[in-house]
Short mmCIF file of C-alpha atoms in Angstrom, two decimals:
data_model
loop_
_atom_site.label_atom_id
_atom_site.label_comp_id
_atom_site.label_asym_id
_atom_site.label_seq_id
_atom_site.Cartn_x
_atom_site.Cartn_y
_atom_site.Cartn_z
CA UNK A 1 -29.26 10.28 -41.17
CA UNK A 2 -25.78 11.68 -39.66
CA UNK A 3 -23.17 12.46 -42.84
CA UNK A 4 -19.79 13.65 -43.51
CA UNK A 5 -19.36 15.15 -46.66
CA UNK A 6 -15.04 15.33 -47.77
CA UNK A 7 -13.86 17.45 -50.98
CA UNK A 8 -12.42 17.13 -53.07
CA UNK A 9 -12.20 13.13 -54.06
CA UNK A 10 -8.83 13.65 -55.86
CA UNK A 11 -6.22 16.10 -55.21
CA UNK A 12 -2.78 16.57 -56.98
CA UNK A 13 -0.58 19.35 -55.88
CA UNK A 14 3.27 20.17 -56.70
CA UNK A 15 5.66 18.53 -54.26
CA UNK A 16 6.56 21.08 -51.44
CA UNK A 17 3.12 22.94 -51.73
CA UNK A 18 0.32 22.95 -49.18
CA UNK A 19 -2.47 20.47 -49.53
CA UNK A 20 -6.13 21.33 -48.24
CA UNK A 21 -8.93 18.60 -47.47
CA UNK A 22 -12.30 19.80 -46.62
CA UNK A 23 -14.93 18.01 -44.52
CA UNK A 24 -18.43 19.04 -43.31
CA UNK A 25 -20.70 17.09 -41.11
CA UNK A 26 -24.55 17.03 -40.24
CA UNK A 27 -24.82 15.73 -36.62
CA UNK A 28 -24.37 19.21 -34.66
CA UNK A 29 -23.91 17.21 -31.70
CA UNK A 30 -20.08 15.47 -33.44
CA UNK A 31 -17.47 16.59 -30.48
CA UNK A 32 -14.41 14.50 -31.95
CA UNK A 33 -12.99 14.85 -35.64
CA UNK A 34 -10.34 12.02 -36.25
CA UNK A 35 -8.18 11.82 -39.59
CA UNK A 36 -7.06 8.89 -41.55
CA UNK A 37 -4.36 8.31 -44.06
CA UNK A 38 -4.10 5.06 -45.93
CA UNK A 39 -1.63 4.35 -47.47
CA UNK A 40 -1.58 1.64 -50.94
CA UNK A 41 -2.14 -2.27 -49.55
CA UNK A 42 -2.38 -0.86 -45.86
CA UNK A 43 -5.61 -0.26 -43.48
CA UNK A 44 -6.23 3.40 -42.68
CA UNK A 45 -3.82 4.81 -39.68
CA UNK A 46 -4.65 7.99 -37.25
CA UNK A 47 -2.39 10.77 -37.88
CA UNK A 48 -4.29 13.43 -36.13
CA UNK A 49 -7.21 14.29 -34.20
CA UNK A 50 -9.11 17.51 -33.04
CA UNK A 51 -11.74 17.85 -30.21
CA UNK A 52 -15.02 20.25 -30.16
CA UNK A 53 -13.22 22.32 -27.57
CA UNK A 54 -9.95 23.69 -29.69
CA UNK A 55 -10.44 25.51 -33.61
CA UNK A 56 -6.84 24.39 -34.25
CA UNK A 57 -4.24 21.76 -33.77
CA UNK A 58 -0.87 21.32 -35.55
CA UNK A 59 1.55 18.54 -35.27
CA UNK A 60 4.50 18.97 -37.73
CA UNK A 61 3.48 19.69 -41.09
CA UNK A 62 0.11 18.49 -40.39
CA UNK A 63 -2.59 20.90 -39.03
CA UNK A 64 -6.51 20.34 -38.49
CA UNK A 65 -9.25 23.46 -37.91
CA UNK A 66 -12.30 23.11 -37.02
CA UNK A 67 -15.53 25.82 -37.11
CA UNK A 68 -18.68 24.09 -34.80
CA UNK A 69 -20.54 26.93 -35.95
CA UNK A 70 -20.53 25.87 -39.70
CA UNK A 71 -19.93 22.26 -39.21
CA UNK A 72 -16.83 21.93 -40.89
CA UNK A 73 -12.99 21.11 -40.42
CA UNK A 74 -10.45 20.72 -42.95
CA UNK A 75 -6.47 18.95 -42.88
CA UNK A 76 -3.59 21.08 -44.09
CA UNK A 77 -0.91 19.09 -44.87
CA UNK A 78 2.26 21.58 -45.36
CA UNK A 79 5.72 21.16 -47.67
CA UNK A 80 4.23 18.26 -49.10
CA UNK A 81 6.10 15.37 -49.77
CA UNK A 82 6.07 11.98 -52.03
CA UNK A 83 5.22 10.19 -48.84
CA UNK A 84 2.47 12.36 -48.51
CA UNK A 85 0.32 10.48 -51.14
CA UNK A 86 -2.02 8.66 -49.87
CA UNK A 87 -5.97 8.47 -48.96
CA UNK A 88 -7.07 10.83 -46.41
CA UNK A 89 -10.51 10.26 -44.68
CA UNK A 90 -11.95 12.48 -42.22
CA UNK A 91 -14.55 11.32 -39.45
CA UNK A 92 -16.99 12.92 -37.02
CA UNK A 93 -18.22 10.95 -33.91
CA UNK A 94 -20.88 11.60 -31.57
CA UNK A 95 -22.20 8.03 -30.29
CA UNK A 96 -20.85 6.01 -33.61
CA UNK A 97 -18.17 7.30 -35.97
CA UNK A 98 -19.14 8.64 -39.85
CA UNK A 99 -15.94 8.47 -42.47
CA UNK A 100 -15.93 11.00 -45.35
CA UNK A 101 -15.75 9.23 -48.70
CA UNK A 102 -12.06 9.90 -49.21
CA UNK A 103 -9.70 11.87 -50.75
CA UNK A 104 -6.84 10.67 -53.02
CA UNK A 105 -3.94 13.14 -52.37
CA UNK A 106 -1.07 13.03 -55.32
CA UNK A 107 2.30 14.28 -54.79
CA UNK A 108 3.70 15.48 -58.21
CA UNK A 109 7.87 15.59 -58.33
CA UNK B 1 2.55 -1.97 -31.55
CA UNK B 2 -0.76 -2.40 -31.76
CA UNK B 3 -0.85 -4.88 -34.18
CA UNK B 4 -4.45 -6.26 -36.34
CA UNK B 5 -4.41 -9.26 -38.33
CA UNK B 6 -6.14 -10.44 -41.03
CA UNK B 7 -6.07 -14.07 -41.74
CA UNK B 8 -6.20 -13.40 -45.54
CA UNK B 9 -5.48 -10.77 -48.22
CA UNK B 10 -7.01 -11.74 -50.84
CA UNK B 11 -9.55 -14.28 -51.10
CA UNK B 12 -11.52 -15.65 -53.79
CA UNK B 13 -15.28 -17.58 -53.70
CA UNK B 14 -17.97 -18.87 -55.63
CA UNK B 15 -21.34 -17.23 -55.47
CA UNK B 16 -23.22 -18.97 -52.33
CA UNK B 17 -20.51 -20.65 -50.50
CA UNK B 18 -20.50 -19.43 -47.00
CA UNK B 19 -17.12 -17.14 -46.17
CA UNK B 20 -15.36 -16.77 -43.02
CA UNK B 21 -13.16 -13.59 -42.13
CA UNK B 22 -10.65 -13.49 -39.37
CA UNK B 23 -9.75 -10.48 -37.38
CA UNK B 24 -7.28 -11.01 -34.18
CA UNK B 25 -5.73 -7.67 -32.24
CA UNK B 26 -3.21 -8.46 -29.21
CA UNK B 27 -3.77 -5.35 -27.64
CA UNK B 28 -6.78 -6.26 -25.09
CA UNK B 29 -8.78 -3.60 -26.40
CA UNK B 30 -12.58 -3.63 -26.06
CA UNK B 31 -14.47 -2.85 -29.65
CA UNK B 32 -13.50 -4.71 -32.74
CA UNK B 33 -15.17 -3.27 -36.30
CA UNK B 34 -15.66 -4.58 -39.35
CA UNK B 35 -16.34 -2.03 -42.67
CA UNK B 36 -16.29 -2.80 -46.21
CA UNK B 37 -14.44 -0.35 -48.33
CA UNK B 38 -15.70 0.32 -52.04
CA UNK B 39 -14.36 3.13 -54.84
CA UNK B 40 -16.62 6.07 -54.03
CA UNK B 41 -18.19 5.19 -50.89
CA UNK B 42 -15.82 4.98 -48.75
CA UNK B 43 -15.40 2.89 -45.24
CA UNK B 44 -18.68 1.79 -44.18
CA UNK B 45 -19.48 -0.36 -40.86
CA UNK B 46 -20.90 -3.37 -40.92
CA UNK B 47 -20.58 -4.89 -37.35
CA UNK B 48 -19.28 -3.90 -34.24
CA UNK B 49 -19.01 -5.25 -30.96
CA UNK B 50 -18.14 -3.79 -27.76
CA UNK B 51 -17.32 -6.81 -25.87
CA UNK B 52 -17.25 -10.63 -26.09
CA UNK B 53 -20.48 -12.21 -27.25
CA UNK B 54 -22.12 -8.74 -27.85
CA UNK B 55 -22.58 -7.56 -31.21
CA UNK B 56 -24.16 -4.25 -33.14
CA UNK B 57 -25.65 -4.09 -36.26
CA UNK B 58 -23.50 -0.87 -38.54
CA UNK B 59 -25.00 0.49 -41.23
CA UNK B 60 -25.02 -2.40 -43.81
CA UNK B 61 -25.19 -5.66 -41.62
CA UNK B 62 -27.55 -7.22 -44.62
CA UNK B 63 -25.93 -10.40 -45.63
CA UNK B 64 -23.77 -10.51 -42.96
CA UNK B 65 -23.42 -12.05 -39.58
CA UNK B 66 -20.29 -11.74 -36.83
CA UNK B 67 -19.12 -13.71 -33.91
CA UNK B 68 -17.15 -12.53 -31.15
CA UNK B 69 -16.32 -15.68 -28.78
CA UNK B 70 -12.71 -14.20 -27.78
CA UNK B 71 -11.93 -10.72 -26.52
CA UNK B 72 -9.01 -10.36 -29.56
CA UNK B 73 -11.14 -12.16 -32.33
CA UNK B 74 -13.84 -10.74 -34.20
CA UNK B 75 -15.51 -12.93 -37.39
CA UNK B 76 -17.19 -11.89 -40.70
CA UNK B 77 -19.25 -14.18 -41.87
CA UNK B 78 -21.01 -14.31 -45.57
CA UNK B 79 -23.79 -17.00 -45.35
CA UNK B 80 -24.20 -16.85 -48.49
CA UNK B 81 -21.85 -14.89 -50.98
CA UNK B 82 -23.06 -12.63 -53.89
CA UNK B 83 -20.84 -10.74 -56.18
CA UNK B 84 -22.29 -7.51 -54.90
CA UNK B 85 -20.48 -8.19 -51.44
CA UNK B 86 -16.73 -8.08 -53.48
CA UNK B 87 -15.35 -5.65 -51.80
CA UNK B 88 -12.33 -4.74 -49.25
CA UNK B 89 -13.16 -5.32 -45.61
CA UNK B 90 -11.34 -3.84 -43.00
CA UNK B 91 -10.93 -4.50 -39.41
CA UNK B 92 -10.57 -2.55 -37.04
CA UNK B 93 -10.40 -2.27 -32.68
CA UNK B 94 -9.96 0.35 -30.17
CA UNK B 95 -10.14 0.64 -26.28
CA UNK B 96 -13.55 1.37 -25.11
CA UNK B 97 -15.53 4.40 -25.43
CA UNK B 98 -16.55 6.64 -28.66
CA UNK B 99 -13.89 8.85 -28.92
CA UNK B 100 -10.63 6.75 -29.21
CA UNK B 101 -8.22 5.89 -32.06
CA UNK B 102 -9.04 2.95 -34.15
CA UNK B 103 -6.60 0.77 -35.15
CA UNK B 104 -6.84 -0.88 -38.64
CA UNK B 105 -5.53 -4.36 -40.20
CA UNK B 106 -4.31 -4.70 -44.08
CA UNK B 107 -7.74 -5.75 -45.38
CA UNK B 108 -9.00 -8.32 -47.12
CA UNK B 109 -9.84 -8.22 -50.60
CA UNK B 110 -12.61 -10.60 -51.35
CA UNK B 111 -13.76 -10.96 -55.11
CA UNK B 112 -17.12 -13.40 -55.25
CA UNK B 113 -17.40 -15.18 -58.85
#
């Protein structure tokens, strides 16, 4: 069936480096590639999305790319901050949506 | 603000009682999900329903039935609980259609004895 594979499962990086998440999906038909961040006791909250039609979106310090050729996209998360730390799951959705597995992001001060 | 509630956040049963989750969202919108959320696996659906009285089975409906009599409350029901089915669930709604944001409540953490 459809998957998303997400690396890595745990990430620490310094505070104020750049973080990288890396997702790659099966179903070559996937046109919309949501991301997730959850943060401890909450439920999961969008913080950005990319469509089949653009390789690149940026909002802030956030940025997703995306190659349809090799089925993969991946979240950049910029200056990182302790806020930053969190769970990031990325999605693909063609008729139902697939979540990656997860990625625990630590900021270390 | 969207908001999704849970009706509990933590909830403890005995193995084979039958458990009831609450989800309510006040924002009209269309589909309402449940997923359980386990170490590893992450979020995986359960149930879904696209409108009142209609229901979809996800990819791990076994053990598990839903009810959808209102447009802003969606139920998770455990006919029978089993300590495999401890877990987080999560709720979730969105407007209609595929592509649009999904909006998440706190969870539930459910631990069966």
């Amino acid at each position: 069936g459809e998957n998303v594979e997400q690396h890595p499962s745990t990430l620490s990086v310094q505070e104020g480096d750049s973080a990288v998440i890396k997702c790659t999906y099966s179903d070559s038909a996937s046109n919309y590639f949501p991301w997730y961040k959850q943060e401890l006791g909450k439920g999961p909250q969008l913080i950005i999305d990319i469509r089949s039609n653009v390789g690149e979106k940026k909002d802030q310090r956030i940025a997703v790319t995306l190659n349809k050729t090799a089925k993969h996209f991946s979240l950049h998360i910029t200056e990182t901050q302790p806020e930053d730390s969190a769970v990031y799951f990325c999605a693909a959705i063609h008729d139902k949506i697939i979540f990656g597995k997860g990625t625990r992001l630590h900021i270390l001060p | 603000d969207v908001k999704v509630t849970q009706s509990s956040r933590y909830l403890v049963k005995r193995t084979g009682e039958k458990v009831f989750l609450e989800c309510v969202q006040d924002m009209d919108h269309e589909n309402m999900f449940w997923y359980r959320q386990d170490p590893g696996l992450g979020l995986r659906l359960i149930y879904f329903s696209y409108d009142v009285k209609m229901k979809e089975k996800g990819d791990i409906p076994e053990g598990y039935s839903v009810s959808r009599e209102k447009k802003e409350r969606f139920s998770l029901i455990l006919e029978s609980a089993s300590t495999n089915q401890t877990s987080m669930y999560l709720c979730a709604s969105s407007t209609s259609g595929s592509y649009n944001e999904q909006f998440f409540g706190p969870g539930t953490r459910l631990t069966v004895l």
